Coordinates of C-alpha atoms in Angstrom, one line a residue:
M74 CA -90.4 -49.0 -89.8
L75 CA -91.9 -49.0 -86.3
E76 CA -93.6 -46.3 -84.3
Q77 CA -91.6 -44.7 -81.5
P78 CA -92.4 -46.1 -78.0
E79 CA -93.3 -42.5 -76.9
K80 CA -96.3 -42.6 -79.2
L81 CA -97.7 -45.7 -77.5
V82 CA -99.7 -44.1 -74.7
I83 CA -102.5 -45.5 -72.5
T84 CA -104.5 -42.6 -71.1
P85 CA -105.8 -42.7 -67.6
S86 CA -109.4 -42.4 -68.9
S87 CA -109.0 -45.7 -70.8
A88 CA -107.2 -47.5 -68.0
P89 CA -110.3 -49.0 -66.3
K90 CA -111.6 -50.2 -69.6
L91 CA -108.3 -51.7 -70.5
Q92 CA -107.9 -53.5 -67.2
A93 CA -111.4 -54.9 -67.2
K94 CA -111.9 -56.0 -70.8
N95 CA -108.5 -56.5 -72.4
T96 CA -106.4 -58.7 -70.0
F97 CA -106.4 -61.6 -72.4
N98 CA -105.8 -59.1 -75.3
F99 CA -102.8 -57.7 -73.4
T100 CA -101.1 -61.1 -73.0
K101 CA -101.9 -61.9 -76.6
I102 CA -100.2 -58.6 -77.7
L103 CA -97.3 -59.2 -75.4
S104 CA -96.7 -62.7 -76.7
S105 CA -96.9 -61.4 -80.3
V106 CA -94.3 -58.8 -79.6
E107 CA -92.1 -61.4 -77.9
E108 CA -92.5 -63.7 -81.0
L109 CA -91.5 -60.8 -83.3
L110 CA -88.6 -60.1 -80.9
G111 CA -87.4 -63.7 -81.2
G112 CA -87.7 -63.7 -84.9
A113 CA -86.0 -60.4 -85.5
G114 CA -83.6 -60.5 -88.4
S115 CA -81.2 -57.8 -87.3
P116 CA -79.9 -56.4 -84.0
Q117 CA -81.6 -53.0 -84.8
E118 CA -85.0 -54.7 -85.3
S119 CA -84.4 -56.7 -82.1
L120 CA -83.7 -53.5 -80.3
E121 CA -86.8 -51.8 -81.6
W122 CA -89.0 -54.7 -80.5
T123 CA -87.4 -54.7 -77.1
R124 CA -88.3 -51.1 -76.7
V125 CA -91.9 -51.7 -77.8
R126 CA -92.1 -54.6 -75.2
E127 CA -90.6 -52.4 -72.5
E128 CA -93.1 -49.6 -73.2
I129 CA -96.0 -52.0 -73.1
L130 CA -94.9 -53.4 -69.8
R131 CA -94.3 -49.9 -68.4
Q132 CA -97.8 -48.8 -69.4
D133 CA -99.3 -51.9 -67.9
E134 CA -97.6 -51.2 -64.6
S135 CA -98.8 -47.5 -64.8
V136 CA -102.4 -48.7 -65.3
K137 CA -102.2 -51.1 -62.4
E138 CA -100.7 -48.3 -60.1
Q139 CA -103.5 -45.9 -61.1
N140 CA -106.2 -48.4 -60.4
H141 CA -104.6 -49.2 -57.0
Q142 CA -104.5 -45.5 -56.2
R143 CA -108.2 -45.1 -57.0
V144 CA -109.0 -48.0 -54.7
L145 CA -107.0 -46.4 -51.9
E146 CA -108.7 -43.0 -52.4
K147 CA -112.2 -44.6 -52.4
T148 CA -111.3 -46.6 -49.2
R149 CA -110.0 -43.4 -47.5
L150 CA -113.2 -41.5 -48.5
I151 CA -115.4 -44.3 -47.0
Y152 CA -113.5 -44.3 -43.8
V153 CA -113.7 -40.5 -43.4
I154 CA -117.4 -40.5 -44.1
V155 CA -118.1 -43.4 -41.6
F156 CA -115.9 -41.8 -38.9
S157 CA -117.6 -38.4 -39.4
A158 CA -121.1 -39.8 -39.3
T159 CA -120.4 -41.9 -36.2
V160 CA -118.9 -39.0 -34.3
F161 CA -121.6 -36.6 -35.5
L162 CA -124.5 -38.9 -34.5
T163 CA -122.8 -39.7 -31.1
G164 CA -122.6 -35.9 -30.6
I165 CA -126.3 -35.4 -31.4
V166 CA -127.3 -38.2 -29.0
L167 CA -125.2 -36.8 -26.2
F168 CA -126.5 -33.3 -27.0
I169 CA -130.1 -34.6 -26.6
C170 CA -129.0 -36.2 -23.3
R171 CA -127.7 -32.8 -22.2
Y172 CA -124.1 -33.7 -22.1
E173 CA -122.1 -30.5 -21.8
N174 CA -119.3 -31.2 -24.3
A175 CA -121.5 -32.8 -27.0
V176 CA -121.0 -29.7 -29.2
Y177 CA -117.3 -30.6 -29.6
L178 CA -118.2 -34.0 -30.9
I179 CA -120.7 -32.5 -33.4
A180 CA -117.9 -30.1 -34.6
V181 CA -115.4 -32.9 -34.9
G182 CA -117.9 -35.0 -36.9
L183 CA -118.5 -32.1 -39.3
L184 CA -114.9 -31.0 -39.7
P185 CA -113.7 -33.7 -42.0
L186 CA -116.7 -33.4 -44.3
L187 CA -116.4 -29.6 -44.5
S188 CA -112.7 -29.8 -45.2
R189 CA -113.3 -32.4 -47.8
R190 CA -115.9 -30.2 -49.5
K191 CA -113.4 -27.3 -49.4
K192 CA -110.7 -29.4 -51.1
L193 CA -113.1 -30.5 -53.8
S194 CA -114.2 -26.9 -54.6
S195 CA -110.6 -25.7 -54.8

């Protein structure tokens, strides 16, 4: 009669498209499922529609969590790049001014970028 909830899957690759384009469609689908749940003729049918509604809500939360995780990763990357560039340029300026320990600042500025590159290649 109905598909099993396990077959209703929102893939991570479709998550940004779903979030951006189909927010109205999501509420429309959810309200349709709730109407079908309210008009169910038997307890078994009501149980099936409840499972479908639960799966839709779970997948929506999963999509929101994945989008939030992407935003956090992008923010972290921007902070690392800005910090590294600032420390590296400060080290270069101090090296030009013949400050003795400027090489350490240059190394500290390059270290996060090099470790990031190593993580990406692994």
